[in-house]
PDB file of C-alpha atoms in Angstrom:
ATOM      1  CA  MET A 257     -15.322  15.334  10.470  1.00 88.00           C
ATOM      2  CA  TYR A 258     -12.095  12.974   9.575  1.00 91.00           C
ATOM      3  CA  ASP A 259     -12.423  14.059   5.871  1.00 95.00           C
ATOM      4  CA  GLU A 260     -12.501  17.878   6.368  1.00 95.00           C
ATOM      5  CA  ILE A 261      -9.605  17.955   8.678  1.00 95.00           C
ATOM      6  CA  LYS A 262      -7.451  15.298   6.426  1.00 97.00           C
ATOM      7  CA  LYS A 263      -8.711  18.062   3.372  1.00 97.00           C
ATOM      8  CA  LYS A 264      -7.261  21.059   5.457  1.00 96.00           C
ATOM      9  CA  ALA A 265      -4.234  19.169   6.521  1.00 97.00           C
ATOM     10  CA  ARG A 266      -3.340  18.089   3.121  1.00 98.00           C
ATOM     11  CA  ASP A 267      -3.856  21.505   1.728  1.00 97.00           C
ATOM     12  CA  LEU A 268      -1.717  23.134   4.749  1.00 96.00           C
ATOM     13  CA  VAL A 269       1.152  20.902   3.686  1.00 97.00           C
ATOM     14  CA  LEU A 270       0.757  21.612   0.197  1.00 97.00           C
ATOM     15  CA  GLU A 271       1.191  25.216   0.644  1.00 97.00           C
ATOM     16  CA  VAL A 272       3.909  25.128   3.275  1.00 97.00           C
ATOM     17  CA  LEU A 273       5.852  23.018   0.938  1.00 97.00           C
ATOM     18  CA  ASP A 274       5.416  25.317  -2.037  1.00 96.00           C
ATOM     19  CA  GLN A 275       7.069  27.930  -0.155  1.00 95.00           C
ATOM     20  CA  ALA A 276       9.599  25.961   1.299  1.00 95.00           C
ATOM     21  CA  ASN A 277      11.504  24.583  -1.202  1.00 91.00           C
ATOM     22  CA  LEU A 278      12.607  21.697   0.291  1.00 96.00           C
ATOM     23  CA  ARG A 279      14.715  18.808  -1.648  1.00 95.00           C
ATOM     24  CA  LYS A 280      14.799  15.545  -1.283  1.00 97.00           C
ATOM     25  CA  GLY A 281      16.011  14.313   2.387  1.00 97.00           C
ATOM     26  CA  SER A 282      14.891  17.311   4.036  1.00 98.00           C
ATOM     27  CA  VAL A 283      13.287  17.243   7.473  1.00 98.00           C
ATOM     28  CA  PHE A 284      10.003  18.505   8.289  1.00 98.00           C
ATOM     29  CA  VAL A 285       8.885  18.858  11.970  1.00 98.00           C
ATOM     30  CA  ILE A 286       5.212  18.889  12.871  1.00 97.00           C
ATOM     31  CA  GLY A 287       4.222  20.272  16.495  1.00 95.00           C
ATOM     32  CA  CYS A 288       0.727  19.491  17.206  1.00 94.00           C
ATOM     33  CA  SER A 289      -1.973  19.696  19.742  1.00 91.00           C
ATOM     34  CA  SER A 290      -5.091  17.349  18.920  1.00 87.00           C
ATOM     35  CA  SER A 291      -6.869  19.347  21.994  1.00 84.00           C
ATOM     36  CA  THR A 292      -6.647  22.805  20.503  1.00 89.00           C
ATOM     37  CA  VAL A 293      -7.829  21.558  17.052  1.00 91.00           C
ATOM     38  CA  CYS A 294     -11.007  20.523  19.451  1.00 85.00           C
ATOM     39  CA  GLY A 295     -11.410  23.890  21.026  1.00 83.00           C
ATOM     40  CA  GLU A 296      -9.780  22.896  24.121  1.00 80.00           C
ATOM     41  CA  GLY A 297      -6.916  23.621  26.096  1.00 78.00           C
ATOM     42  CA  TYR A 298      -3.635  21.726  25.842  1.00 80.00           C
ATOM     43  CA  GLY A 299      -3.523  18.062  26.791  1.00 74.00           C
ATOM     44  CA  LYS A 300      -7.323  18.528  27.929  1.00 78.00           C
ATOM     45  CA  ALA A 301      -8.754  16.451  24.839  1.00 76.00           C
ATOM     46  CA  SER A 302      -6.365  14.452  22.994  1.00 84.00           C
ATOM     47  CA  SER A 303      -7.708  13.184  20.125  1.00 91.00           C
ATOM     48  CA  ILE A 304      -6.058   9.936  18.012  1.00 95.00           C
ATOM     49  CA  ASP A 305      -9.107  10.552  15.830  1.00 96.00           C
ATOM     50  CA  ILE A 306      -8.266  13.845  14.959  1.00 95.00           C
ATOM     51  CA  ALA A 307      -4.246  13.300  15.436  1.00 96.00           C
ATOM     52  CA  GLN A 308      -5.071  10.458  12.399  1.00 98.00           C
ATOM     53  CA  ALA A 309      -6.695  12.566  10.027  1.00 97.00           C
ATOM     54  CA  LEU A 310      -4.142  15.331  10.515  1.00 97.00           C
ATOM     55  CA  PHE A 311      -1.533  12.499   9.734  1.00 98.00           C
ATOM     56  CA  ASP A 312      -3.346  11.365   6.840  1.00 98.00           C
ATOM     57  CA  GLY A 313      -3.651  14.633   5.231  1.00 98.00           C
ATOM     58  CA  ILE A 314       0.116  15.456   5.806  1.00 98.00           C
ATOM     59  CA  TYR A 315       2.347  12.474   5.670  1.00 98.00           C
ATOM     60  CA  PRO A 316       1.658  10.945   1.987  1.00 98.00           C
ATOM     61  CA  GLU A 317       2.540  14.589   0.573  1.00 98.00           C
ATOM     62  CA  LEU A 318       6.061  14.319   2.743  1.00 98.00           C
ATOM     63  CA  LYS A 319       6.334  10.661   1.817  1.00 98.00           C
ATOM     64  CA  GLU A 320       5.978  11.384  -1.805  1.00 97.00           C
ATOM     65  CA  ARG A 321       8.634  13.720  -2.256  1.00 98.00           C
ATOM     66  CA  GLY A 322      10.967  11.920  -0.207  1.00 98.00           C
ATOM     67  CA  ILE A 323      10.633  14.134   2.672  1.00 98.00           C
ATOM     68  CA  PHE A 324      11.270  12.813   6.484  1.00 98.00           C
ATOM     69  CA  LEU A 325       8.621  13.506   8.972  1.00 98.00           C
ATOM     70  CA  ALA A 326       9.515  14.639  12.576  1.00 98.00           C
ATOM     71  CA  ALA A 327       6.828  14.808  15.130  1.00 98.00           C
ATOM     72  CA  GLN A 328       7.035  16.565  18.382  1.00 96.00           C
ATOM     73  CA  CYS A 329       5.986  15.245  21.312  1.00 94.00           C
ATOM     74  CA  CYS A 330       3.888  17.408  24.144  1.00 89.00           C
ATOM     75  CA  GLU A 331       5.704  18.970  27.255  1.00 83.00           C
ATOM     76  CA  HIS A 332       5.386  15.683  29.162  1.00 84.00           C
ATOM     77  CA  LEU A 333       8.245  14.024  27.017  1.00 88.00           C
ATOM     78  CA  ASN A 334      10.168  17.678  26.903  1.00 86.00           C
ATOM     79  CA  ARG A 335       9.228  17.901  23.339  1.00 91.00           C
ATOM     80  CA  ALA A 336      11.002  15.298  22.202  1.00 95.00           C
ATOM     81  CA  ILE A 337      10.917  14.458  18.458  1.00 97.00           C
ATOM     82  CA  ILE A 338       9.517  10.860  16.874  1.00 98.00           C
ATOM     83  CA  THR A 339      11.267  10.460  13.594  1.00 98.00           C
ATOM     84  CA  SER A 340      12.750   7.525  11.340  1.00 98.00           C
ATOM     85  CA  LYS A 341      16.211   5.725  12.657  1.00 98.00           C
ATOM     86  CA  GLU A 342      17.823   6.996   9.420  1.00 98.00           C
ATOM     87  CA  VAL A 343      16.993  10.577  10.286  1.00 98.00           C
ATOM     88  CA  ALA A 344      18.477  10.178  13.810  1.00 98.00           C
ATOM     89  CA  ASP A 345      21.468   8.428  12.641  1.00 98.00           C
ATOM     90  CA  LYS A 346      21.993  10.969   9.726  1.00 97.00           C
ATOM     91  CA  GLN A 347      22.228  13.904  12.065  1.00 97.00           C
ATOM     92  CA  MET A 348      23.909  11.665  14.627  1.00 97.00           C
ATOM     93  CA  ARG A 349      21.209  12.099  17.361  1.00 97.00           C
ATOM     94  CA  GLU A 350      21.196   9.894  20.558  1.00 97.00           C
ATOM     95  CA  ILE A 351      18.145   7.796  20.505  1.00 97.00           C
ATOM     96  CA  VAL A 352      16.289   7.812  23.788  1.00 96.00           C
ATOM     97  CA  ASN A 353      13.761   5.065  24.920  1.00 96.00           C
ATOM     98  CA  VAL A 354      10.212   6.530  25.065  1.00 95.00           C
ATOM     99  CA  VAL A 355       7.056   5.660  22.979  1.00 96.00           C
ATOM    100  CA  PRO A 356       4.421   8.451  22.855  1.00 96.00           C
ATOM    101  CA  GLN A 357       0.989   7.996  24.263  1.00 94.00           C
ATOM    102  CA  PRO A 358      -1.970  10.340  24.027  1.00 92.00           C
ATOM    103  CA  LYS A 359      -1.458  11.990  27.210  1.00 88.00           C
ATOM    104  CA  ALA A 360       2.032  11.547  27.190  1.00 91.00           C
ATOM    105  CA  GLY A 361       3.531  12.982  23.943  1.00 91.00           C
ATOM    106  CA  GLY A 362       0.651  13.446  22.294  1.00 93.00           C
ATOM    107  CA  SER A 363      -1.901  12.078  20.100  1.00 95.00           C
ATOM    108  CA  PHE A 364       0.071  12.879  16.618  1.00 97.00           C
ATOM    109  CA  ALA A 365       3.464  11.746  17.969  1.00 97.00           C
ATOM    110  CA  THR A 366       1.735   8.371  18.748  1.00 97.00           C
ATOM    111  CA  ILE A 367       0.026   7.950  15.104  1.00 98.00           C
ATOM    112  CA  THR A 368       3.594   8.868  13.804  1.00 98.00           C
ATOM    113  CA  TYR A 369       5.259   6.487  15.971  1.00 98.00           C
ATOM    114  CA  ASN A 370       3.020   3.683  15.000  1.00 98.00           C
ATOM    115  CA  THR A 371       3.061   4.501  11.666  1.00 98.00           C
ATOM    116  CA  ILE A 372       6.392   5.297  10.281  1.00 97.00           C
ATOM    117  CA  THR A 373       9.219   2.826   9.369  1.00 96.00           C
ATOM    118  CA  ASP A 374      11.575   2.224  12.167  1.00 98.00           C
ATOM    119  CA  PRO A 375      10.385   5.239  14.402  1.00 98.00           C
ATOM    120  CA  VAL A 376      12.731   6.482  17.246  1.00 98.00           C
ATOM    121  CA  ALA A 377      12.546   9.196  20.090  1.00 97.00           C
ATOM    122  CA  VAL A 378      15.534  11.988  20.149  1.00 98.00           C
ATOM    123  CA  GLU A 379      15.606  14.848  22.656  1.00 96.00           C
ATOM    124  CA  HIS A 380      16.777  17.164  19.538  1.00 95.00           C
ATOM    125  CA  ILE A 381      16.722  17.448  15.636  1.00 96.00           C
ATOM    126  CA  ILE A 382      17.385  19.939  12.975  1.00 97.00           C
ATOM    127  CA  ALA A 383      14.634  20.589  10.864  1.00 97.00           C
ATOM    128  CA  ASP A 384      14.309  22.378   7.583  1.00 97.00           C
ATOM    129  CA  ALA A 385      10.542  23.548   7.862  1.00 97.00           C
ATOM    130  CA  GLY A 386       7.521  22.732   9.862  1.00 97.00           C
ATOM    131  CA  ILE A 387       3.887  23.397  10.943  1.00 97.00           C
ATOM    132  CA  ASP A 388       3.042  24.338  14.300  1.00 96.00           C
ATOM    133  CA  ILE A 389      -0.495  23.280  15.052  1.00 95.00           C
ATOM    134  CA  GLY A 390      -1.973  24.911  17.862  1.00 92.00           C
ATOM    135  CA  GLY A 391       1.003  26.745  19.019  1.00 88.00           C
ATOM    136  CA  VAL A 392       3.029  24.131  20.522  1.00 87.00           C
ATOM    137  CA  MET A 393       6.363  26.115  19.844  1.00 88.00           C
ATOM    138  CA  ILE A 394       8.258  24.074  17.255  1.00 90.00           C
ATOM    139  CA  GLY A 395      11.088  26.545  16.982  1.00 89.00           C
ATOM    140  CA  MET A 396      13.477  24.790  18.883  1.00 89.00           C
ATOM    141  CA  HIS A 397      13.557  21.991  16.006  1.00 92.00           C
ATOM    142  CA  LEU A 398      14.500  24.208  13.076  1.00 92.00           C
ATOM    143  CA  ARG A 399      17.524  25.488  11.889  1.00 92.00           C
ATOM    144  CA  GLU A 400      19.145  28.454  13.128  1.00 91.00           C
ATOM    145  CA  VAL A 401      17.851  30.873  10.542  1.00 92.00           C
ATOM    146  CA  ALA A 402      13.672  30.525  10.470  1.00 92.00           C
ATOM    147  CA  VAL A 403      11.493  31.943   7.863  1.00 93.00           C
ATOM    148  CA  PRO A 404       7.923  32.818   8.927  1.00 92.00           C
ATOM    149  CA  LEU A 405       5.881  31.613   6.037  1.00 94.00           C
ATOM    150  CA  ASN A 406       2.202  33.459   5.454  1.00 93.00           C
ATOM    151  CA  LEU A 407      -0.036  31.024   4.958  1.00 94.00           C
ATOM    152  CA  LYS A 408      -3.873  31.100   3.485  1.00 94.00           C
ATOM    153  CA  ASN A 409      -4.875  27.744   5.229  1.00 88.00           C
ATOM    154  CA  ASN A 410      -3.993  29.074   8.770  1.00 94.00           C
ATOM    155  CA  ILE A 411      -6.621  27.401  10.994  1.00 93.00           C
ATOM    156  CA  ILE A 412      -7.675  23.836  11.047  1.00 93.00           C
ATOM    157  CA  GLY A 413     -10.790  23.305  13.696  1.00 90.00           C
ATOM    158  CA  LYS A 414     -10.271  25.591  16.223  1.00 92.00           C
ATOM    159  CA  ALA A 415      -6.362  25.465  16.297  1.00 93.00           C
ATOM    160  CA  HIS A 416      -4.451  28.377  14.627  1.00 93.00           C
ATOM    161  CA  ILE A 417      -1.510  27.397  12.377  1.00 94.00           C
ATOM    162  CA  THR A 418       2.329  28.817  12.027  1.00 94.00           C
ATOM    163  CA  ALA A 419       5.038  27.716   9.832  1.00 94.00           C
ATOM    164  CA  ALA A 420       8.483  28.134   8.856  1.00 93.00           C
ATOM    165  CA  ARG A 421      11.158  27.025   6.369  1.00 94.00           C
ATOM    166  CA  THR A 422      14.849  27.966   6.937  1.00 95.00           C
ATOM    167  CA  ARG A 423      17.558  29.118   5.103  1.00 92.00           C
ATOM    168  CA  PRO A 424      21.366  29.454   5.369  1.00 91.00           C
ATOM    169  CA  LYS A 425      23.236  32.367   7.222  1.00 89.00           C
ATOM    170  CA  PHE A 426      23.924  35.006   5.157  1.00 84.00           C
ATOM    171  CA  ILE A 427      27.507  35.883   6.159  1.00 85.00           C
ATOM    172  CA  GLY A 428      30.093  38.185   4.825  1.00 81.00           C
ATOM    173  CA  GLY A 429      28.549  41.747   5.051  1.00 77.00           C
ATOM    174  CA  GLU A 430      28.281  44.328   2.379  1.00 74.00           C
ATOM    175  CA  ARG A 431      30.968  43.004  -0.331  1.00 78.00           C
ATOM    176  CA  ALA A 432      29.699  39.355   0.123  1.00 80.00           C
ATOM    177  CA  HIS A 433      27.698  38.077  -2.812  1.00 83.00           C
ATOM    178  CA  TYR A 434      24.727  35.251  -2.202  1.00 82.00           C
ATOM    179  CA  ASN A 435      23.301  32.433  -3.866  1.00 86.00           C
ATOM    180  CA  GLU A 436      19.931  33.907  -4.773  1.00 82.00           C
ATOM    181  CA  SER A 437      18.277  30.170  -4.746  1.00 83.00           C
ATOM    182  CA  MET A 438      19.462  29.833  -1.223  1.00 79.00           C
ATOM    183  CA  LYS A 439      17.015  32.562   0.008  1.00 73.00           C
TER     184      LYS A 439
END
């Protein structure tokens, strides 16, 4: 099961990266319910093993490209974010004191906290793209103009997957001209 989930997660993140047009230094948010991957309700079957397989499929692809991971915690931690201190500093986010656990923060956030370099928790972040595994609502951590992505890989286990990239706002009306590379 580990290998299958890891491969699906890798394929998923590569598909999103292909559509999102991110650059080195971008922030990528993951909201993940390992319980829904198992086919259970939120928080009912949190699984470190499933979270590890997902993380192992996703994180190396982000790291290789110089893209920062931000892991959204569960509602017990008010959807706080686990990321690196470098991201928190860059976005001038106040660091809060909490260490996620499988049943308070979620298994994916726990794995992220225990794996990335210099992990911290923040209450808010501005991500450039992201994946929502199991419908845990990552939208509050994306830039203002989120563009939903059409995914071929939209199920892992029993969990439905959605994803989005962001783009700058278009301003100026009908006479304005836009940079086509920023759409």
